[in-house]
Short mmCIF file of C-alpha atoms in Angstrom, two decimals:
data_model
loop_
_atom_site.label_atom_id
_atom_site.label_comp_id
_atom_site.label_asym_id
_atom_site.label_seq_id
_atom_site.Cartn_x
_atom_site.Cartn_y
_atom_site.Cartn_z
CA UNK A 1 117.87 122.62 100.01
CA UNK A 2 118.25 124.91 102.97
CA UNK A 3 118.60 123.75 106.50
CA UNK A 4 115.28 124.99 107.91
CA UNK A 5 113.21 123.23 105.24
CA UNK A 6 115.22 120.03 105.78
CA UNK A 7 114.56 120.18 109.53
CA UNK A 8 110.88 120.81 108.89
CA UNK A 9 110.51 117.77 106.61
CA UNK A 10 112.40 115.48 108.96
CA UNK A 11 110.29 116.82 111.82
CA UNK A 12 107.08 116.06 109.92
CA UNK A 13 108.40 112.58 109.10
CA UNK A 14 109.31 111.78 112.71
CA UNK A 15 106.03 113.15 114.08
CA UNK A 16 104.05 111.18 111.49
CA UNK A 17 105.99 108.02 112.31
CA UNK A 18 105.43 108.39 116.04
CA UNK A 19 101.79 109.23 115.32
CA UNK A 20 101.47 105.99 113.34
CA UNK A 21 102.98 104.07 116.27
CA UNK A 22 100.54 105.73 118.66
CA UNK A 23 97.69 104.86 116.31
CA UNK A 24 98.82 101.25 116.28
CA UNK A 25 99.19 101.17 120.05
CA UNK A 26 95.92 102.87 120.97
CA UNK A 27 93.47 102.26 118.14
CA UNK A 28 94.64 98.91 116.78
CA UNK A 29 96.13 97.19 119.79
CA UNK A 30 95.03 97.04 123.36
CA UNK A 31 97.31 98.08 126.17
CA UNK A 32 94.78 97.22 128.87
CA UNK A 33 96.14 93.74 129.53
CA UNK A 34 96.08 93.19 133.26
CA UNK A 35 99.55 93.67 134.71
CA UNK A 36 100.95 91.34 137.32
CA UNK A 37 101.22 94.18 139.85
CA UNK A 38 97.59 95.28 139.47
CA UNK A 39 96.22 91.80 139.95
CA UNK A 40 95.97 88.94 142.40
CA UNK A 41 96.37 85.31 141.53
CA UNK A 42 94.04 82.47 142.39
CA UNK A 43 94.18 78.88 141.20
CA UNK A 44 91.52 76.43 140.15
CA UNK A 45 91.50 72.73 139.25
CA UNK A 46 89.53 71.68 136.19
CA UNK A 47 88.80 68.14 135.05
CA UNK A 48 89.26 69.24 131.46
CA UNK A 49 90.30 72.63 130.13
CA UNK A 50 89.42 71.84 126.53
CA UNK A 51 90.92 74.46 124.22
CA UNK A 52 91.60 77.06 126.92
CA UNK A 53 94.88 78.88 126.40
CA UNK A 54 97.11 81.12 128.50
CA UNK A 55 96.07 84.81 128.21
CA UNK A 56 92.47 83.84 127.56
CA UNK A 57 90.03 86.33 129.12
CA UNK A 58 88.26 85.75 132.43
CA UNK A 59 84.79 87.23 132.36
CA UNK A 60 82.16 87.83 134.96
CA UNK A 61 78.75 88.99 133.77
CA UNK A 62 80.38 89.44 130.36
CA UNK A 63 82.97 91.92 131.61
CA UNK A 64 86.67 91.03 131.34
CA UNK A 65 88.00 90.90 134.91
CA UNK A 66 91.32 89.16 134.32
CA UNK A 67 93.38 86.81 132.21
CA UNK A 68 94.54 83.21 132.47
CA UNK A 69 98.15 83.30 133.62
CA UNK A 70 99.17 79.69 133.10
CA UNK A 71 97.81 76.19 132.66
CA UNK A 72 99.64 73.14 133.97
CA UNK A 73 98.94 69.53 134.81
CA UNK A 74 98.62 68.46 138.44
CA UNK A 75 99.83 64.87 138.78
CA UNK A 76 98.31 64.36 142.25
CA UNK A 77 94.70 64.87 141.27
CA UNK A 78 95.28 64.29 137.53
CA UNK A 79 93.50 67.52 136.77
CA UNK A 80 94.47 70.74 135.02
CA UNK A 81 95.76 73.48 137.32
CA UNK A 82 94.83 76.90 135.98
CA UNK A 83 96.28 80.09 137.45
CA UNK A 84 94.02 83.10 137.10
CA UNK A 85 95.18 86.72 137.20
CA UNK A 86 92.28 88.77 138.50
CA UNK A 87 92.12 92.55 138.44
CA UNK A 88 92.69 94.07 141.90
CA UNK A 89 89.69 96.36 141.43
CA UNK A 90 87.26 93.45 141.54
CA UNK A 91 86.75 91.25 144.58
CA UNK A 92 84.98 87.90 144.45
CA UNK A 93 83.53 85.77 147.26
CA UNK A 94 85.39 82.54 148.12
CA UNK A 95 82.58 80.32 146.82
CA UNK A 96 82.80 81.72 143.30
CA UNK A 97 82.19 79.18 140.55
CA UNK A 98 84.64 79.11 137.62
CA UNK A 99 83.47 77.48 134.43
CA UNK A 100 85.09 77.19 131.01
CA UNK A 101 82.78 78.61 128.39
CA UNK A 102 82.95 79.23 124.67
CA UNK A 103 82.14 82.52 123.00
CA UNK A 104 80.16 81.64 119.90
CA UNK A 105 79.99 78.24 118.27
CA UNK A 106 83.60 78.13 117.06
CA UNK A 107 84.92 81.01 119.11
CA UNK A 108 87.69 81.12 121.68
CA UNK A 109 87.26 79.65 125.14
CA UNK A 110 87.24 81.78 128.26
CA UNK A 111 86.65 81.37 131.97
CA UNK A 112 83.35 82.62 133.33
CA UNK A 113 83.15 83.50 137.02
CA UNK A 114 79.86 83.38 138.87
CA UNK A 115 79.89 84.95 142.32
CA UNK A 116 78.56 82.98 145.28
CA UNK A 117 76.97 84.22 148.48
CA UNK A 118 79.88 84.22 150.95
CA UNK A 119 80.99 87.40 152.69
CA UNK A 120 84.69 86.47 152.67
CA UNK A 121 86.56 87.65 149.56
CA UNK A 122 89.16 85.74 147.58
CA UNK A 123 92.74 86.74 148.17
CA UNK A 124 96.14 86.07 146.61
CA UNK A 125 96.91 82.34 146.40
CA UNK A 126 93.40 81.04 147.15
CA UNK A 127 91.94 78.10 145.30
CA UNK A 128 88.51 78.08 143.69
CA UNK A 129 86.64 74.96 144.90
CA UNK A 130 83.73 75.03 142.49
CA UNK A 131 84.73 74.51 138.88
CA UNK A 132 82.99 73.34 135.77
CA UNK A 133 84.97 71.79 132.95
CA UNK A 134 84.93 72.66 129.32
CA UNK A 135 82.30 71.01 127.19
CA UNK A 136 84.00 68.53 124.89
CA UNK A 137 82.05 68.19 121.68
CA UNK A 138 82.82 64.48 121.28
CA UNK A 139 81.50 63.68 124.78
CA UNK A 140 78.41 65.73 124.09
CA UNK A 141 77.73 63.87 120.86
CA UNK A 142 78.46 60.58 122.67
CA UNK A 143 75.92 61.40 125.38
CA UNK A 144 73.39 62.43 122.79
CA UNK A 145 73.81 59.19 120.84
CA UNK A 146 73.65 57.19 124.08
CA UNK A 147 70.39 58.80 125.15
CA UNK A 148 68.98 58.34 121.64
CA UNK A 149 69.94 54.67 121.76
CA UNK A 150 68.11 54.31 125.06
CA UNK A 151 65.01 55.99 123.65
CA UNK A 152 64.99 53.88 120.51
CA UNK A 153 63.59 50.53 121.90
CA UNK A 154 60.54 52.20 123.47
CA UNK A 155 59.81 53.91 120.12
CA UNK A 156 59.94 50.52 118.43
CA UNK A 157 57.81 49.04 121.17
CA UNK A 158 55.00 51.50 120.57
CA UNK A 159 55.16 51.15 116.79
CA UNK A 160 55.05 47.37 117.12
CA UNK A 161 52.12 47.52 119.50
CA UNK A 162 50.00 49.68 117.19
CA UNK A 163 48.96 47.17 114.50
CA UNK B 1 145.27 65.39 88.26
CA UNK B 2 146.44 68.96 88.20
CA UNK B 3 142.92 70.04 87.15
CA UNK B 4 141.56 68.40 90.31
CA UNK B 5 144.16 70.09 92.48
CA UNK B 6 143.42 73.41 90.81
CA UNK B 7 139.69 73.10 91.38
CA UNK B 8 140.21 72.23 95.07
CA UNK B 9 142.58 75.16 95.38
CA UNK B 10 139.89 77.30 93.76
CA UNK B 11 137.40 76.26 96.45
CA UNK B 12 139.96 77.08 99.13
CA UNK B 13 140.72 80.47 97.62
CA UNK B 14 137.06 81.40 97.40
CA UNK B 15 136.46 80.30 101.00
CA UNK B 16 139.37 82.39 102.21
CA UNK B 17 138.21 85.38 100.19
CA UNK B 18 134.72 85.01 101.59
CA UNK B 19 135.98 84.82 105.16
CA UNK B 20 138.27 87.80 104.75
CA UNK B 21 135.42 89.81 103.19
CA UNK B 22 133.19 88.91 106.12
CA UNK B 23 135.93 89.91 108.52
CA UNK B 24 136.35 93.20 106.66
CA UNK B 25 132.58 93.78 106.80
CA UNK B 26 132.54 93.12 110.56
CA UNK B 27 135.46 95.47 111.15
CA UNK B 28 133.74 98.09 109.01
CA UNK B 29 130.48 97.67 110.96
CA UNK B 30 132.25 97.88 114.34
CA UNK B 31 134.22 100.97 113.34
CA UNK B 32 130.99 102.61 112.09
CA UNK B 33 129.46 101.91 115.51
CA UNK B 34 132.54 103.22 117.31
CA UNK B 35 132.42 106.43 115.28
CA UNK B 36 128.69 106.93 115.78
CA UNK B 37 129.44 109.62 118.36
CA UNK B 38 129.88 112.01 115.43
CA UNK B 39 126.44 111.10 114.12
CA UNK B 40 124.90 112.37 117.34
CA UNK B 41 127.29 115.24 118.12
CA UNK B 42 126.81 116.70 114.67
CA UNK B 43 123.16 115.71 114.45
CA UNK B 44 122.66 117.97 111.42
CA UNK B 45 124.49 115.40 109.31
CA UNK B 46 122.15 112.63 110.49
CA UNK B 47 119.07 114.82 109.91
CA UNK B 48 120.20 115.39 106.31
CA UNK B 49 120.48 111.64 105.81
CA UNK B 50 117.10 110.99 107.47
CA UNK B 51 115.69 113.35 104.87
CA UNK B 52 117.29 111.46 102.00
CA UNK B 53 116.57 107.92 103.16
CA UNK B 54 113.45 108.44 105.28
CA UNK B 55 111.42 111.40 104.04
CA UNK B 56 112.02 110.71 100.36
CA UNK B 57 110.89 107.08 100.87
CA UNK B 58 107.61 108.26 102.38
CA UNK B 59 105.63 108.37 99.13
CA UNK B 60 106.44 104.83 98.03
CA UNK B 61 105.89 103.50 101.58
CA UNK B 62 102.53 105.21 102.04
CA UNK B 63 101.19 104.31 98.59
CA UNK B 64 102.26 100.67 98.78
CA UNK B 65 100.98 100.42 102.36
CA UNK B 66 97.58 101.67 101.27
CA UNK B 67 97.38 99.22 98.38
CA UNK B 68 98.66 96.25 100.38
CA UNK B 69 96.02 96.97 103.02
CA UNK B 70 93.30 97.30 100.40
CA UNK B 71 94.27 93.99 98.80
CA UNK B 72 94.32 92.34 102.23
CA UNK B 73 90.82 93.71 102.86
CA UNK B 74 89.50 92.31 99.58
CA UNK B 75 91.20 88.93 99.77
CA UNK B 76 90.49 88.53 103.48
CA UNK B 77 86.83 89.31 102.98
CA UNK B 78 86.54 86.76 100.16
CA UNK B 79 87.99 84.04 102.38
CA UNK B 80 86.30 84.97 105.66
CA UNK B 81 82.90 85.31 104.00
CA UNK B 82 82.99 81.55 103.30
CA UNK B 83 83.02 80.95 107.06
CA UNK B 84 80.54 83.68 107.83
CA UNK B 85 83.02 85.58 109.98
CA UNK B 86 83.57 88.84 108.09
CA UNK B 87 83.75 90.76 111.36
CA UNK B 88 87.24 89.42 112.07
CA UNK B 89 88.48 91.11 108.88
CA UNK B 90 90.01 93.86 111.02
CA UNK B 91 91.96 91.31 113.03
CA UNK B 92 93.25 89.64 109.88
CA UNK B 93 94.34 92.91 108.27
CA UNK B 94 95.90 94.33 111.44
CA UNK B 95 97.75 91.21 112.52
CA UNK B 96 99.19 90.42 109.11
CA UNK B 97 100.33 94.02 108.69
CA UNK B 98 101.68 94.64 112.17
CA UNK B 99 103.42 91.29 112.56
CA UNK B 100 104.73 90.58 109.08
CA UNK B 101 103.92 92.72 106.09
CA UNK B 102 104.58 96.09 107.72
CA UNK B 103 108.18 95.44 108.76
CA UNK B 104 109.09 93.12 105.86
CA UNK B 105 107.57 94.96 102.89
CA UNK B 106 108.64 98.35 104.24
CA UNK B 107 112.18 97.00 104.66
CA UNK B 108 112.20 95.55 101.13
CA UNK B 109 111.04 98.89 99.74
CA UNK B 110 113.55 100.71 101.93
CA UNK B 111 116.35 98.45 100.63
CA UNK B 112 115.50 99.15 97.02
CA UNK B 113 114.69 102.83 97.46
CA UNK B 114 117.21 104.04 100.05
CA UNK B 115 119.75 101.20 100.29
CA UNK B 116 120.61 101.31 96.60
CA UNK B 117 120.92 105.11 96.76
CA UNK B 118 123.31 104.87 99.72
CA UNK B 119 125.49 102.30 97.95
CA UNK B 120 125.61 104.27 94.71
CA UNK B 121 126.43 107.50 96.55
CA UNK B 122 129.25 106.06 98.63
CA UNK B 123 130.56 104.01 95.70
CA UNK B 124 130.74 107.14 93.55
CA UNK B 125 132.36 109.07 96.38
CA UNK B 126 135.00 106.37 96.46
CA UNK B 127 135.35 106.25 92.66
CA UNK B 128 135.82 110.02 92.45
CA UNK B 129 138.30 109.83 95.35
CA UNK B 130 136.27 112.05 97.65
CA UNK B 131 136.76 109.58 100.50
CA UNK B 132 140.53 109.62 99.92
CA UNK B 133 140.45 113.42 99.84
CA UNK B 134 138.67 113.45 103.21
CA UNK B 135 141.38 111.25 104.68
CA UNK B 136 144.00 113.65 103.30
CA UNK B 137 142.27 116.44 105.21
CA UNK B 138 142.32 114.29 108.37
CA UNK B 139 138.54 113.83 108.23
CA UNK B 140 137.61 110.25 108.96
CA UNK B 141 135.19 109.20 106.18
CA UNK B 142 133.67 106.54 108.44
CA UNK B 143 132.72 109.16 111.02
CA UNK B 144 131.72 111.84 108.50
CA UNK B 145 129.98 109.77 105.80
CA UNK B 146 129.17 106.29 107.09
CA UNK B 147 128.00 106.74 110.70
CA UNK B 148 125.33 109.42 110.02
CA UNK B 149 123.89 107.33 107.19
CA UNK B 150 123.82 104.26 109.40
CA UNK B 151 121.95 105.96 112.23
CA UNK B 152 119.61 107.70 109.80
CA UNK B 153 118.64 104.29 108.40
CA UNK B 154 118.19 102.77 111.85
CA UNK B 155 115.97 105.69 112.93
CA UNK B 156 113.94 105.86 109.70
CA UNK B 157 113.15 102.17 109.30
CA UNK B 158 110.81 101.63 112.31
CA UNK B 159 109.00 104.90 111.56
CA UNK B 160 108.49 103.86 107.95
CA UNK B 161 107.28 100.40 109.01
CA UNK B 162 104.80 101.95 111.47
CA UNK B 163 103.52 104.30 108.77
CA UNK B 164 103.21 101.37 106.37
CA UNK B 165 101.16 99.36 108.89
CA UNK B 166 98.97 102.34 109.79
CA UNK B 167 98.16 103.24 106.17
CA UNK B 168 97.66 99.54 105.42
CA UNK B 169 95.09 99.23 108.19
CA UNK B 170 93.42 102.36 106.87
CA UNK B 171 93.38 100.76 103.39
CA UNK B 172 91.81 97.62 104.83
CA UNK B 173 89.23 99.79 106.58
CA UNK B 174 88.47 101.63 103.33
CA UNK B 175 87.81 98.43 101.39
CA UNK B 176 86.29 96.37 104.19
CA UNK B 177 84.04 98.90 105.90
CA UNK B 178 83.46 101.72 103.41
CA UNK B 179 83.36 99.72 100.17
CA UNK B 180 82.08 96.26 101.15
CA UNK B 181 80.16 97.20 104.26
CA UNK B 182 81.59 95.10 107.10
CA UNK B 183 80.26 96.41 110.40
CA UNK B 184 82.51 99.26 111.53
CA UNK B 185 82.14 98.64 115.26
CA UNK B 186 83.11 94.98 115.15
CA UNK B 187 85.92 95.73 112.68
CA UNK B 188 87.68 97.97 115.22
CA UNK B 189 86.65 96.27 118.47
CA UNK B 190 87.63 92.77 117.31
CA UNK B 191 90.92 94.24 116.16
CA UNK B 192 91.53 95.89 119.51
CA UNK B 193 90.73 92.76 121.48
CA UNK B 194 92.98 90.50 119.41
CA UNK B 195 96.00 92.72 118.72
CA UNK B 196 98.27 92.92 121.73
CA UNK B 197 100.61 95.85 122.23
CA UNK B 198 103.56 93.87 123.49
CA UNK B 199 103.25 90.63 121.56
CA UNK B 200 102.30 92.07 118.20
CA UNK B 201 103.11 95.77 117.87
CA UNK B 202 106.32 95.86 119.90
CA UNK B 203 107.63 92.73 118.19
CA UNK B 204 106.88 94.33 114.83
CA UNK B 205 108.87 97.41 115.87
CA UNK B 206 111.78 95.22 117.01
CA UNK B 207 111.70 93.46 113.64
CA UNK B 208 111.81 96.74 111.74
CA UNK B 209 114.75 98.01 113.84
CA UNK B 210 116.69 94.82 113.07
CA UNK B 211 115.86 95.12 109.36
CA UNK B 212 116.93 98.77 109.43
CA UNK B 213 120.31 97.82 110.90
CA UNK B 214 120.78 94.98 108.38
CA UNK B 215 119.77 96.95 105.28
CA UNK B 216 121.79 100.07 106.12
CA UNK B 217 124.87 98.11 107.15
CA UNK B 218 124.81 96.05 103.94
CA UNK B 219 124.23 99.13 101.78
CA UNK B 220 127.05 101.07 103.44
CA UNK B 221 129.50 98.19 103.25
CA UNK B 222 128.76 97.43 99.60
CA UNK B 223 129.28 101.08 98.71
CA UNK B 224 132.47 101.37 100.72
CA UNK B 225 133.81 98.12 99.30
CA UNK B 226 132.79 98.79 95.69
CA UNK B 227 135.54 98.71 93.03
CA UNK B 228 136.07 102.37 92.06
CA UNK B 229 134.75 101.98 88.53
CA UNK B 230 131.39 102.60 86.89
CA UNK B 231 130.95 98.85 86.55
CA UNK B 232 131.96 98.25 90.16
CA UNK B 233 129.43 100.77 91.49
CA UNK B 234 126.60 99.31 89.42
CA UNK B 235 127.49 95.79 90.57
CA UNK B 236 127.61 96.93 94.20
CA UNK B 237 124.19 98.58 93.90
CA UNK B 238 122.68 95.38 92.53
CA UNK B 239 124.36 93.34 95.27
CA UNK B 240 122.95 95.67 97.93
CA UNK B 241 119.37 95.11 96.80
CA UNK B 242 119.78 91.34 96.38
CA UNK B 243 121.74 90.73 99.58
CA UNK B 244 119.62 92.95 101.80
CA UNK B 245 116.36 91.49 100.45
CA UNK B 246 117.60 87.98 101.21
CA UNK B 247 118.88 89.12 104.60
CA UNK B 248 115.48 90.65 105.43
CA UNK B 249 113.59 87.46 104.57
CA UNK B 250 116.04 85.19 106.39
CA UNK B 251 116.12 87.42 109.49
CA UNK B 252 112.34 87.61 109.40
CA UNK B 253 112.09 83.84 109.63
CA UNK B 254 114.53 83.70 112.54
CA UNK B 255 112.83 86.55 114.42
CA UNK B 256 109.35 85.13 113.82
CA UNK B 257 110.45 81.72 115.07
CA UNK B 258 111.69 83.34 118.29
CA UNK B 259 108.82 85.79 118.80
CA UNK B 260 105.64 83.98 117.89
CA UNK B 261 106.35 80.39 118.84
CA UNK B 262 104.76 80.33 122.24
CA UNK B 263 101.93 82.74 121.56
CA UNK B 264 98.52 81.22 121.30
#
């Protein structure tokens, strides 16, 4: 096999391999994770984070505006301290509400931001005052059963009164 | 009594032999690394070896990648359909290929396709005293024969693994979207949102580089260490495939434990 043909084949191989890597990087994976240098960090205290995990998306009006940087436990307030990395391009007022929501019935949990009416914008290191915890299914079922149990006697009362 | 002493002595002898073989292998590996300057100065030698171990492995890698991806598409669909979440089929196919199957299966194929060829070639070179002849001519066989093959393997392996993953994802797309009819938009967009460049793709590339180093080093050492007989070469070729397959699987466990432990 002569040298030029050998070089050609190896060249095709290397180009195809790099092309496959590019395909994986651009088409399969996402490189648009928010970098630490293009973002600012704010913190928020939640009573319960439920199944929220680090790197979960932060969405406002359905658009991803950042990612959860870390989740830790605050032993002064006994609440969960969540650090949020927000994209520098988007500013939010200081009275923004952060709530932990679920995409779909069994889907992953994310943080939804709802902007308030203040003029002053959030900056690096601020803390979000208004938070709404994750919905815990057991508590929800508990509340439902509790309210049903409260309704029940009046139902019986009416059925007893009828005859 | 003497039988007992003999058997204990046997254990000791085998341990010593094993340690000295490992030491020899390490010295061989280090001297191959030290002589790798030749592999880059005379890059033509390395290109020739990339052709033999990389380009000639392309067919088997591409075909098996396509079929592995197609099987993943079928099996994944069967399972996900039970939970009514067929649209995450793309995520399943892409993550299993990029994280595990791409590097591991490509490395196993590489070990049996290219590793065995390397061992047989070097073993025969030794048996026919070509390596000794090179030394007589003051050509270092490690620099001339071993180092280019080593670097060719290390360069080829991640490219082959990436091609395997890419064709596999294409195979999954063919079965999932074209044949079964999963929604094309959610197939790709779910995949893009769940597959991370750094955590998944880059770690897969790191895995394949490590496997490339392991497979090529084992193949080269077995060939260089083979007894210079027909029987010795055949035994060395078998040992290359067995040892490097086991090394790939063991290394894969260790790397996975380090890479994907903290990722949610």
